[in-house]
Amino acid sequence: MKQNRPVNLDIGTIKLPITSYVSILHRVSGVILFAAVALFLLALDASLASAESFAALKSTLASPVWQFVIWASLSALGYHLVLGLRHLVMDFGVGETLEGGLVSAKIAAVIAVVVIAAIAGWVFAW
Amino acid sequence: MVTSVTSFGRSGLSDWLLQRITATIMTAYLIFIVAYFGFNDVDYASWKALNAGLPMKMFSLLTVLSIAIHSWIGMWGVLTDYVTVRLMGAKATALRMVFQLGVIAVSLLYVVWAIDVLWGI
């Protein structure tokens, strides 16, 4: 394959629609989650190893830094889930038009913000 | 038909379907865990008892397997879009191979780690 084919679409010069931003964030949140799985497994391990490690995990996660890390990780999960559900809805033929995609992107973004706020309310209160 | 040697199912349609099946399994697990924490006052004894049962171990392992497959497919999509010769030059293919093999290795490690945790209860 020719390696230096001309590229006529320079994405950096184009004003992107909301559908692009929610899609890019879906990817970003997915990459974050791939790393966050290690944290979730660490927590699962600590929560099940012994009563002492369970208690230690509980007090560790109550520190502000870890609260933030857990909030950020769960927010990535919440966002990724909401935007993933948008894909599943589209797979059933709902909102596949240009207009429908713009509307569902806005709805999903609003739901994601609510979910992320709810996670903050839960995590920062424990 | 163009096939890829580093995608999970070697076919786009297979990866597309697996991405949705694994997403559904992970969502089911998440709903269960959120509901469990929502309706119970969880302490070590009850949490351990829940996770010690074989059905829950299988559900958890199925979820971790789904995570591994889902991230393999998802990271493949991201890497083959951005770590490309067009965007990064001639070294991109070798670099992408390193990243992709890294993703596959970490995914498998997550599965082994989860088995170790779950069957060590």
Short mmCIF file of C-alpha atoms in Angstrom, two decimals:
data_model
loop_
_atom_site.label_atom_id
_atom_site.label_comp_id
_atom_site.label_asym_id
_atom_site.label_seq_id
_atom_site.Cartn_x
_atom_site.Cartn_y
_atom_site.Cartn_z
CA MET A 1 0.00 0.00 0.00
CA LYS A 2 1.25 3.51 -0.82
CA GLN A 3 2.35 5.06 2.45
CA ASN A 4 2.21 8.73 1.46
CA ARG A 5 -1.29 8.95 0.05
CA PRO A 6 -2.74 12.47 0.27
CA VAL A 7 -5.10 13.10 3.19
CA ASN A 8 -7.73 15.67 2.39
CA LEU A 9 -9.52 15.58 5.72
CA ASP A 10 -7.52 17.46 8.34
CA ILE A 11 -9.65 16.87 11.41
CA GLY A 12 -7.82 19.58 13.37
CA THR A 13 -9.25 22.30 11.14
CA ILE A 14 -12.86 21.17 11.37
CA LYS A 15 -15.41 22.31 13.96
CA LEU A 16 -16.60 19.03 15.43
CA PRO A 17 -20.25 18.31 16.34
CA ILE A 18 -21.29 17.11 19.82
CA THR A 19 -21.47 13.54 18.48
CA SER A 20 -17.69 13.67 17.92
CA TYR A 21 -16.98 14.90 21.41
CA VAL A 22 -19.14 12.29 23.16
CA SER A 23 -17.52 9.62 20.96
CA ILE A 24 -13.97 10.77 21.71
CA LEU A 25 -14.76 10.90 25.44
CA HIS A 26 -16.22 7.39 25.17
CA ARG A 27 -12.83 6.26 23.88
CA VAL A 28 -10.89 8.25 26.49
CA SER A 29 -13.05 6.84 29.30
CA GLY A 30 -12.52 3.34 27.91
CA VAL A 31 -8.74 3.70 27.95
CA ILE A 32 -8.90 5.08 31.52
CA LEU A 33 -11.07 2.12 32.55
CA PHE A 34 -8.58 -0.37 31.15
CA ALA A 35 -6.07 0.97 33.69
CA ALA A 36 -8.70 1.38 36.43
CA VAL A 37 -9.45 -2.37 36.29
CA ALA A 38 -6.15 -2.85 38.13
CA LEU A 39 -7.45 -0.62 40.95
CA PHE A 40 -10.78 -2.46 41.07
CA LEU A 41 -8.96 -5.82 41.27
CA LEU A 42 -6.65 -4.48 44.00
CA ALA A 43 -9.71 -3.35 45.95
CA LEU A 44 -11.48 -6.69 45.38
CA ASP A 45 -8.37 -8.52 46.60
CA ALA A 46 -8.03 -6.34 49.70
CA SER A 47 -11.76 -6.55 50.47
CA LEU A 48 -11.74 -10.35 50.47
CA ALA A 49 -8.29 -11.28 51.86
CA SER A 50 -9.09 -10.78 55.55
CA ALA A 51 -11.20 -8.75 57.96
CA GLU A 52 -8.14 -6.62 58.68
CA SER A 53 -7.45 -5.83 55.00
CA PHE A 54 -11.18 -5.11 54.52
CA ALA A 55 -11.03 -2.53 57.33
CA ALA A 56 -7.74 -1.13 56.02
CA LEU A 57 -9.23 -0.74 52.55
CA LYS A 58 -12.24 1.05 54.00
CA SER A 59 -10.09 3.60 55.84
CA THR A 60 -7.74 4.05 52.85
CA LEU A 61 -10.64 4.79 50.52
CA ALA A 62 -11.91 7.41 52.98
CA SER A 63 -8.87 9.63 52.34
CA PRO A 64 -9.56 12.58 49.98
CA VAL A 65 -6.95 11.51 47.41
CA TRP A 66 -8.39 8.02 47.09
CA GLN A 67 -11.94 9.38 47.14
CA PHE A 68 -10.97 11.46 44.12
CA VAL A 69 -9.30 8.51 42.35
CA ILE A 70 -12.33 6.28 42.96
CA TRP A 71 -14.72 9.06 41.91
CA ALA A 72 -12.73 9.61 38.68
CA SER A 73 -12.61 5.87 37.94
CA LEU A 74 -16.31 5.33 38.63
CA SER A 75 -17.14 8.46 36.60
CA ALA A 76 -15.25 6.98 33.64
CA LEU A 77 -17.28 3.81 34.17
CA GLY A 78 -20.59 5.70 34.43
CA TYR A 79 -19.85 7.77 31.34
CA HIS A 80 -18.67 4.76 29.33
CA LEU A 81 -21.80 2.82 30.34
CA VAL A 82 -24.24 5.61 29.42
CA LEU A 83 -22.60 6.20 26.03
CA GLY A 84 -22.39 2.44 25.46
CA LEU A 85 -26.13 2.15 26.10
CA ARG A 86 -26.60 4.84 23.43
CA HIS A 87 -24.83 2.51 20.99
CA LEU A 88 -27.10 -0.38 22.00
CA VAL A 89 -30.20 1.79 21.47
CA MET A 90 -28.88 2.73 18.03
CA ASP A 91 -28.25 -0.96 17.27
CA PHE A 92 -32.01 -1.46 17.60
CA GLY A 93 -32.53 1.15 14.90
CA VAL A 94 -33.51 4.00 17.21
CA GLY A 95 -31.95 7.42 16.52
CA GLU A 96 -29.80 6.37 13.60
CA THR A 97 -30.40 9.56 11.62
CA LEU A 98 -28.13 12.60 11.75
CA GLU A 99 -30.73 14.50 13.79
CA GLY A 100 -31.37 11.46 16.02
CA GLY A 101 -27.64 11.09 16.68
CA LEU A 102 -27.33 14.73 17.75
CA VAL A 103 -30.36 14.42 20.05
CA SER A 104 -29.21 11.15 21.65
CA ALA A 105 -25.70 12.58 22.13
CA LYS A 106 -27.18 15.50 24.10
CA ILE A 107 -29.48 13.23 26.13
CA ALA A 108 -26.60 10.84 26.90
CA ALA A 109 -24.33 13.74 27.91
CA VAL A 110 -26.94 15.08 30.34
CA ILE A 111 -27.56 11.62 31.84
CA ALA A 112 -23.78 11.11 32.16
CA VAL A 113 -23.41 14.40 34.05
CA VAL A 114 -26.21 13.36 36.44
CA VAL A 115 -24.60 9.94 36.97
CA ILE A 116 -21.17 11.50 37.61
CA ALA A 117 -22.71 13.94 40.10
CA ALA A 118 -24.52 11.08 41.85
CA ILE A 119 -21.24 9.15 42.11
CA ALA A 120 -19.61 12.24 43.64
CA GLY A 121 -22.46 12.50 46.16
CA TRP A 122 -21.91 8.86 47.14
CA VAL A 123 -18.10 8.66 47.16
CA PHE A 124 -17.30 11.97 48.85
CA ALA A 125 -19.87 11.29 51.59
CA TRP A 126 -18.43 7.95 52.75
CA MET B 1 -12.15 -9.89 2.62
CA VAL B 2 -9.59 -8.02 4.65
CA THR B 3 -8.87 -9.72 7.93
CA SER B 4 -6.78 -8.52 10.82
CA VAL B 5 -4.42 -10.71 12.77
CA THR B 6 -4.59 -8.63 15.97
CA SER B 7 -8.35 -8.06 16.35
CA PHE B 8 -10.04 -10.36 18.86
CA GLY B 9 -12.35 -12.38 16.65
CA ARG B 10 -10.44 -11.87 13.37
CA SER B 11 -13.60 -10.35 11.92
CA GLY B 12 -15.28 -7.00 12.42
CA LEU B 13 -18.75 -8.51 12.75
CA SER B 14 -17.56 -10.99 15.37
CA ASP B 15 -15.84 -8.20 17.34
CA TRP B 16 -18.95 -6.00 17.03
CA LEU B 17 -21.19 -8.73 18.49
CA LEU B 18 -18.71 -9.73 21.23
CA GLN B 19 -18.37 -6.07 22.25
CA ARG B 20 -22.13 -5.97 22.88
CA ILE B 21 -22.39 -9.36 24.61
CA THR B 22 -19.51 -8.51 26.97
CA ALA B 23 -20.97 -5.03 27.60
CA THR B 24 -24.29 -6.63 28.61
CA ILE B 25 -22.57 -9.05 31.02
CA MET B 26 -20.56 -6.22 32.64
CA THR B 27 -23.70 -4.07 32.94
CA ALA B 28 -25.56 -6.94 34.62
CA TYR B 29 -22.70 -7.36 37.11
CA LEU B 30 -22.60 -3.62 37.81
CA ILE B 31 -26.37 -3.44 38.38
CA PHE B 32 -26.12 -6.42 40.75
CA ILE B 33 -23.22 -4.88 42.73
CA VAL B 34 -24.85 -1.43 42.95
CA ALA B 35 -28.13 -3.02 44.09
CA TYR B 36 -26.28 -5.22 46.60
CA PHE B 37 -24.52 -2.23 48.15
CA GLY B 38 -27.71 -0.18 47.96
CA PHE B 39 -29.94 -2.68 49.75
CA ASN B 40 -27.45 -4.14 52.24
CA ASP B 41 -25.29 -2.83 55.02
CA VAL B 42 -22.17 -4.55 53.70
CA ASP B 43 -19.54 -5.76 56.16
CA TYR B 44 -16.63 -8.17 55.72
CA ALA B 45 -18.57 -11.29 56.75
CA SER B 46 -21.50 -10.73 54.37
CA TRP B 47 -19.21 -9.58 51.51
CA LYS B 48 -17.02 -12.65 51.92
CA ALA B 49 -20.04 -14.97 52.15
CA LEU B 50 -21.45 -13.50 48.94
CA ASN B 51 -18.19 -13.90 47.02
CA ALA B 52 -17.38 -17.35 48.42
CA GLY B 53 -20.33 -18.99 46.68
CA LEU B 54 -19.64 -20.68 43.35
CA PRO B 55 -22.41 -18.85 41.41
CA MET B 56 -20.98 -15.46 42.43
CA LYS B 57 -17.43 -16.60 41.60
CA MET B 58 -18.61 -17.64 38.15
CA PHE B 59 -20.49 -14.35 37.67
CA SER B 60 -17.39 -12.39 38.72
CA LEU B 61 -15.07 -14.43 36.50
CA LEU B 62 -17.46 -14.08 33.56
CA THR B 63 -17.36 -10.31 34.14
CA VAL B 64 -13.54 -10.22 34.22
CA LEU B 65 -13.41 -12.35 31.05
CA SER B 66 -15.81 -9.83 29.49
CA ILE B 67 -13.54 -6.98 30.61
CA ALA B 68 -10.56 -8.69 28.96
CA ILE B 69 -12.35 -9.31 25.65
CA HIS B 70 -14.04 -5.88 25.66
CA SER B 71 -10.77 -4.03 26.28
CA TRP B 72 -8.90 -6.10 23.72
CA ILE B 73 -11.49 -5.12 21.08
CA GLY B 74 -11.82 -1.51 22.27
CA MET B 75 -8.10 -0.85 22.55
CA TRP B 76 -7.60 -2.45 19.14
CA GLY B 77 -10.01 0.12 17.72
CA VAL B 78 -8.26 3.01 19.43
CA LEU B 79 -4.72 1.88 18.58
CA THR B 80 -5.43 1.10 14.92
CA ASP B 81 -7.00 4.57 14.58
CA TYR B 82 -4.29 6.68 16.20
CA VAL B 83 -1.02 4.75 16.29
CA THR B 84 -0.79 4.70 12.51
CA VAL B 85 1.88 5.36 9.90
CA ARG B 86 -0.13 8.34 8.65
CA LEU B 87 -0.22 10.03 12.05
CA MET B 88 3.07 8.90 13.56
CA GLY B 89 5.40 7.88 10.76
CA ALA B 90 7.18 4.67 9.87
CA LYS B 91 7.75 3.49 13.44
CA ALA B 92 3.99 3.40 14.12
CA THR B 93 3.42 -0.22 13.09
CA ALA B 94 6.11 -1.57 15.41
CA LEU B 95 4.94 0.74 18.21
CA ARG B 96 1.32 -0.33 17.73
CA MET B 97 2.32 -4.01 17.89
CA VAL B 98 4.06 -3.38 21.21
CA PHE B 99 0.98 -1.59 22.58
CA GLN B 100 -1.43 -4.22 21.27
CA LEU B 101 0.59 -7.10 22.69
CA GLY B 102 0.79 -5.14 25.94
CA VAL B 103 -3.00 -4.76 26.02
CA ILE B 104 -3.44 -8.49 25.35
CA ALA B 105 -0.91 -9.40 28.05
CA VAL B 106 -2.50 -7.10 30.65
CA SER B 107 -5.98 -8.41 29.77
CA LEU B 108 -4.83 -11.99 30.35
CA LEU B 109 -3.10 -10.94 33.58
CA TYR B 110 -6.37 -9.40 34.82
CA VAL B 111 -8.10 -12.75 34.25
CA VAL B 112 -5.40 -14.74 36.05
CA TRP B 113 -5.35 -12.18 38.90
CA ALA B 114 -9.14 -12.40 39.27
CA ILE B 115 -9.04 -16.21 39.36
CA ASP B 116 -6.35 -16.02 42.06
CA VAL B 117 -8.42 -13.57 44.15
CA LEU B 118 -11.77 -15.32 43.71
CA TRP B 119 -10.57 -18.89 44.27
CA GLY B 120 -8.38 -17.79 47.18
CA ILE B 121 -11.41 -16.87 49.28
#
